[in-house]
C-alpha cells in the first residue's frame, strides 16, 4: 500500500493524475507536462516534494560525522546556509545526492525519497561519538515554489523579507501564520523557494500559496514537468544518472567533492585515484536536431562503435528538441563532438553540448 | 474517465477503427492518449506498405515515453493524417485534444474484411480499460 503526502487531498481536487513514486501517491501531471513546464519557466508553479527524505542530525560531533559521510565540506557552512553534496560508498559509488542545511541547533539532511530508508540505515551504521539522528520525514511537509514570480508570490504571505535570502540560504519565518523554514533552493533552474512545514499545517500553507499566486496564474506542477525542468539544467536524478555504479567525478559533480578535506570522507581514496587517472567516462549533455527523443539505456555510438549509454532523455519543452544525459568514454565527451544513437532502426545524430541545456533560468546567484 | 464511442471498433493495443467502405480510419483511444500524456511527435513508418494485422505501422513520441502503433487490420497504409505528421509546432498534440476526430492517425485500405470480427466492440474495450486501470 503506497503512502500519501499531507497535500494528497489537494492533488485529487486539482485533478492530478496520480502515480506511485518513491512509495507515495504523487501527481505525474495536472494540465499536462508541457504547459506545466512552461508555467514554471514563465511565472510560478508549486511542487509537492514531501516524498523527499528529511533527516535531522545533531550532537557535539555532528559536523565531523557529516563531513565523514559526505564529499563536500560542511565546515564552511554558516548558520542557515545550505549545501549540495553527495554520499559515497568506500568504492566511490554514490549512495545518494542530498542537500545539507546548517540550522541554529541541528543539521537537516534532505535526501531522495526512494533512498530515504537506505540512507537513514547507512548513516546509522556509521554513527560515532556524540551524534543523534532522527528521521523526521513524516512530521514535516516540503513544498517547492518555483519560477520567476515565486518571490513576488510568496512575499505576500511571508512574515519576513525574502529578498535578502541568497541562493542556497534559508531563514525561519511564518507563511500564512505557520512557522516554516524558508529556503531559496529548488531543482528547476528558476528562482524559487522550498518550505519545510509542520505536516499538520501543510494544507493551510498550500491554500495560502495558491491564493497568493492567483495573479501569477500559479498552478500545481506534477512529477513529469519536475523531470523535464531538472533535465534541462543537467541536474542529476538518482537512479537514472547517478547510482552506486557511478562516481561523482564522472557524473560532473566534482564541484561538491573536496578531495583534500581534512579527515577525508568515505570513498575519498578511490576518488583521489579516479581524479589522478581522470574518469574513463563522462556524463555529457546530448542534443538531437529534431524531435527524436533519446530514451534511457539507449546505446551511444561513435563511428559505428558503442561508446556509451543514455541515462535520462526527454523532449525539452523549452528547446523543442530531444535532450539526453549519457555516459560516454572520455575521448568522445568534448563539447561539439558528434555521436549517434539508434532509434527504431534509424541512426540519429546527436551532438555533445555544454550544460545546462536551458540557459535562461531566473535562478538567483 | 475516458471516452469510448459505441460506433467504433477497438484493439487490445488501444487503437480504434472506423470502417468507411473498404477503408479503415485508425487512431488511438482517449484512454491511450491520457496514458501517454503530452504527445509531441507521430510518425507512420509503414506509409504505402502492405501490412498484416498487429504489425507495427508507426510510433508516437510523448514526453515521457514512446509507444508503437499497431495495424488493427491487414491492408495497405494509404494515408497518414497530414495535420498530425508534422515535426514542428504542437500539431501532434491534436491526438491528445481530439483522439477520435481531428487527431486520427492513418487510413488503411482493408484487404481482409473478415478480421473485423476479431476487433473489440466498445463494451469489450471498456472492460479492458477498466482492468488496466485496476492493475
Short mmCIF file of C-alpha atoms in Angstrom, two decimals, chain A residues 190-331:
data_model
loop_
_atom_site.label_atom_id
_atom_site.label_comp_id
_atom_site.label_asym_id
_atom_site.label_seq_id
_atom_site.Cartn_x
_atom_site.Cartn_y
_atom_site.Cartn_z
CA UNK A 190 14.43 29.04 -11.78
CA UNK A 191 14.38 31.29 -8.76
CA UNK A 192 12.35 29.61 -6.06
CA UNK A 193 11.82 28.51 -2.52
CA UNK A 194 11.31 25.33 -0.60
CA UNK A 195 9.18 25.45 2.52
CA UNK A 196 9.55 22.98 5.39
CA UNK A 197 6.18 22.91 7.10
CA UNK A 198 4.81 21.02 10.13
CA UNK A 199 2.77 18.28 8.42
CA UNK A 200 -0.47 19.13 10.23
CA UNK A 201 -0.34 22.72 8.92
CA UNK A 202 0.57 21.75 5.36
CA UNK A 203 -2.84 22.30 3.77
CA UNK A 204 -3.18 25.76 5.29
CA UNK A 205 0.10 26.79 3.66
CA UNK A 206 -0.83 25.16 0.32
CA UNK A 207 -4.12 27.06 0.19
CA UNK A 208 -2.46 30.37 1.07
CA UNK A 209 0.27 29.90 -1.56
CA UNK A 210 -2.30 29.08 -4.23
CA UNK A 211 -4.38 32.13 -3.31
CA UNK A 212 -1.32 34.42 -3.25
CA UNK A 213 -0.20 33.14 -6.63
CA UNK A 214 -3.53 33.56 -8.35
CA UNK A 215 -2.49 36.84 -10.01
CA UNK A 216 0.53 35.00 -11.50
CA UNK A 217 -1.63 32.09 -12.68
CA UNK A 218 0.06 29.75 -10.22
CA UNK A 219 -0.56 26.06 -10.83
CA UNK A 220 0.31 22.79 -9.15
CA UNK A 221 3.05 21.02 -11.12
CA UNK A 222 3.47 17.25 -11.45
CA UNK A 223 6.48 14.95 -11.42
CA UNK A 224 6.54 14.90 -15.23
CA UNK A 225 7.42 18.58 -15.52
CA UNK A 226 9.71 18.33 -12.49
CA UNK A 227 11.75 15.84 -14.53
CA UNK A 228 11.86 17.90 -17.75
CA UNK A 229 12.81 21.04 -15.79
CA UNK A 230 15.66 19.37 -13.90
CA UNK A 231 16.94 17.63 -17.01
CA UNK A 232 17.12 20.91 -18.96
CA UNK A 233 19.51 22.07 -16.19
CA UNK A 234 21.58 18.84 -16.22
CA UNK A 235 20.63 18.25 -12.61
CA UNK A 236 21.22 14.57 -11.85
CA UNK A 237 18.42 12.20 -10.94
CA UNK A 238 19.40 9.37 -8.62
CA UNK A 239 18.50 6.01 -10.15
CA UNK A 240 18.94 7.39 -13.69
CA UNK A 241 22.09 9.49 -13.96
CA UNK A 242 23.81 8.55 -10.73
CA UNK A 243 23.72 5.44 -8.58
CA UNK A 244 26.06 3.05 -6.77
CA UNK A 245 27.74 2.08 -10.06
CA UNK A 246 28.70 5.68 -10.89
CA UNK A 247 31.02 8.10 -9.12
CA UNK A 248 30.56 11.85 -8.64
CA UNK A 249 33.64 12.79 -10.68
CA UNK A 250 32.45 11.11 -13.86
CA UNK A 251 28.94 12.50 -13.23
CA UNK A 252 30.28 16.06 -13.34
CA UNK A 253 29.71 16.56 -9.61
CA UNK A 254 33.38 17.17 -8.85
CA UNK A 255 32.47 20.66 -7.63
CA UNK A 256 30.99 19.09 -4.48
CA UNK A 257 33.86 16.63 -3.95
CA UNK A 258 36.57 18.07 -1.70
CA UNK A 259 39.37 15.55 -2.20
CA UNK A 260 41.77 17.24 0.21
CA UNK A 261 39.23 17.85 3.01
CA UNK A 262 40.96 17.33 6.40
CA UNK A 263 39.99 13.88 7.73
CA UNK A 264 38.72 12.78 4.30
CA UNK A 265 35.35 11.09 3.77
CA UNK A 266 34.03 7.65 2.87
CA UNK A 267 35.26 6.89 -0.65
CA UNK A 268 37.97 9.55 -0.80
CA UNK A 269 40.83 7.14 -1.58
CA UNK A 270 39.14 5.75 -4.67
CA UNK A 271 38.00 9.18 -5.85
CA UNK A 272 41.53 10.58 -5.47
CA UNK A 273 42.72 7.79 -7.73
CA UNK A 274 39.91 8.48 -10.23
CA UNK A 275 40.90 12.15 -10.21
CA UNK A 276 44.57 11.30 -10.84
CA UNK A 277 43.81 8.95 -13.70
CA UNK A 278 40.86 11.07 -14.93
CA UNK A 279 37.43 9.42 -15.17
CA UNK A 280 37.28 6.94 -18.05
CA UNK A 281 33.80 8.18 -18.94
CA UNK A 282 31.83 11.40 -18.51
CA UNK A 283 28.17 12.26 -18.08
CA UNK A 284 27.54 14.55 -21.03
CA UNK A 285 24.63 16.56 -22.43
CA UNK A 286 23.40 15.37 -25.83
CA UNK A 287 21.03 17.21 -28.12
CA UNK A 288 19.22 15.84 -31.15
CA UNK A 289 18.49 18.03 -34.13
CA UNK A 290 14.81 17.26 -34.16
CA UNK A 291 12.12 15.66 -32.05
CA UNK A 292 13.82 12.28 -32.00
CA UNK A 293 13.87 11.57 -28.26
CA UNK A 294 16.72 9.54 -26.79
CA UNK A 295 15.42 7.28 -24.02
CA UNK A 296 17.32 5.82 -21.05
CA UNK A 297 19.52 2.75 -21.76
CA UNK A 298 19.96 3.52 -25.47
CA UNK A 299 23.47 2.89 -26.76
CA UNK A 300 25.54 5.84 -27.95
CA UNK A 301 27.87 5.24 -30.93
CA UNK A 302 30.95 6.94 -32.34
CA UNK A 303 31.99 5.86 -35.85
CA UNK A 304 29.72 2.84 -35.51
CA UNK A 305 31.22 1.61 -32.23
CA UNK A 306 29.35 1.68 -28.93
CA UNK A 307 30.94 4.30 -26.63
CA UNK A 308 28.28 4.91 -24.02
CA UNK A 309 24.64 4.88 -22.96
CA UNK A 310 21.81 7.29 -22.25
CA UNK A 311 20.72 7.73 -18.62
CA UNK A 312 17.92 10.33 -18.97
CA UNK A 313 16.18 11.58 -22.08
CA UNK A 314 13.15 13.62 -22.95
CA UNK A 315 11.77 16.21 -25.29
CA UNK A 316 12.91 19.57 -23.94
CA UNK A 317 9.76 21.70 -23.82
CA UNK A 318 11.89 24.87 -23.73
CA UNK A 319 14.15 23.96 -26.67
CA UNK A 320 11.67 21.79 -28.57
CA UNK A 321 14.24 19.11 -29.35
CA UNK A 322 15.38 15.84 -27.87
CA UNK A 323 17.84 16.13 -24.98
CA UNK A 324 19.64 13.46 -23.00
CA UNK A 325 22.30 12.77 -20.43
CA UNK A 326 24.65 9.95 -21.32
CA UNK A 327 27.85 8.40 -20.05
CA UNK A 328 30.36 8.33 -22.89
CA UNK A 329 34.02 7.37 -22.96
CA UNK A 330 36.18 10.36 -22.08
CA UNK A 331 37.72 10.73 -25.55
#
